[in-house]
Steps between C-alpha positions, in 0.01 A plus 500: 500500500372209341381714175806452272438886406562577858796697519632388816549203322793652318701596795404154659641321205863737519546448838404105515756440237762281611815742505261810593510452881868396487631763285251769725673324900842577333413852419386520851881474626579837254651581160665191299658501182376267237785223510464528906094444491534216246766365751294506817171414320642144449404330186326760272634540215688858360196531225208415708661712786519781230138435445402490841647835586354711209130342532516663923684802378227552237236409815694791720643226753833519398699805378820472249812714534723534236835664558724639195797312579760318341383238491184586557276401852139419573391494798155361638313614828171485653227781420304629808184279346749169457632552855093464619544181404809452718243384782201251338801313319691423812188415679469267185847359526479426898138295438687265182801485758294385761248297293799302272525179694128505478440619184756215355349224723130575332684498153608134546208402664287611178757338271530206657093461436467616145825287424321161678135632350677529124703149533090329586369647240808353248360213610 
């Protein structure tokens, strides 16, 4: 993994992408249409949703219906291979959930020091 070539890498890089693991728990509740994901993956945007969704169809996590309607409707769901991610990413989500206060008390710990260890060196 540490070999750039290594093509784990890849798929590490998709699925550590900041909207990746939301977009992928959504999915996990069943088949949304676009304007509903964007809605309960809060804050994306339409085009980097749109983005999102066609890089983990392309990687087979994600599959795209289209229906010929009037107007037309896409749906998006889940592939077999996206679902067996349903499990690592909400053992992910329960560790940050349980780790937060933590996680945020280290954070202002460290930026307390480099903010003191930058304002000594001003001087």
């Amino acid at each position: 993994m540490r070999n750039p070539d290594c093509p784990s890498r890849d798929a590490l890089d998709r699925l550590g992408g900041k909207w990746s693991v939301l977009i992928i728990l959504t999915l996990a509740s069943g088949t949304y249409r676009f304007s509903a994901l964007r809605d309960e993956v809060t804050g994306i945007t339409a085009k980097v949703l749109t983005a999102n969704l066609r890089d983990l169809e392309r990687d087979g996590l994600v599959t795209r219906t289209v229906y010929a309607e009037v107007p037309p409707r896409t749906e998006y769901s889940l592939t077999p291979l996206g679902g067996s991610l349903i499990e690592p990413f909400l053992a992910i989500r329960e560790w940050a959930e349980t780790h937060t206060v933590e996680i945020h008390r280290h954070r202002t710990t460290h930026d307390r020091a480099a903010s003191t260890a930058h304002c000594d060196q001003a001087m």
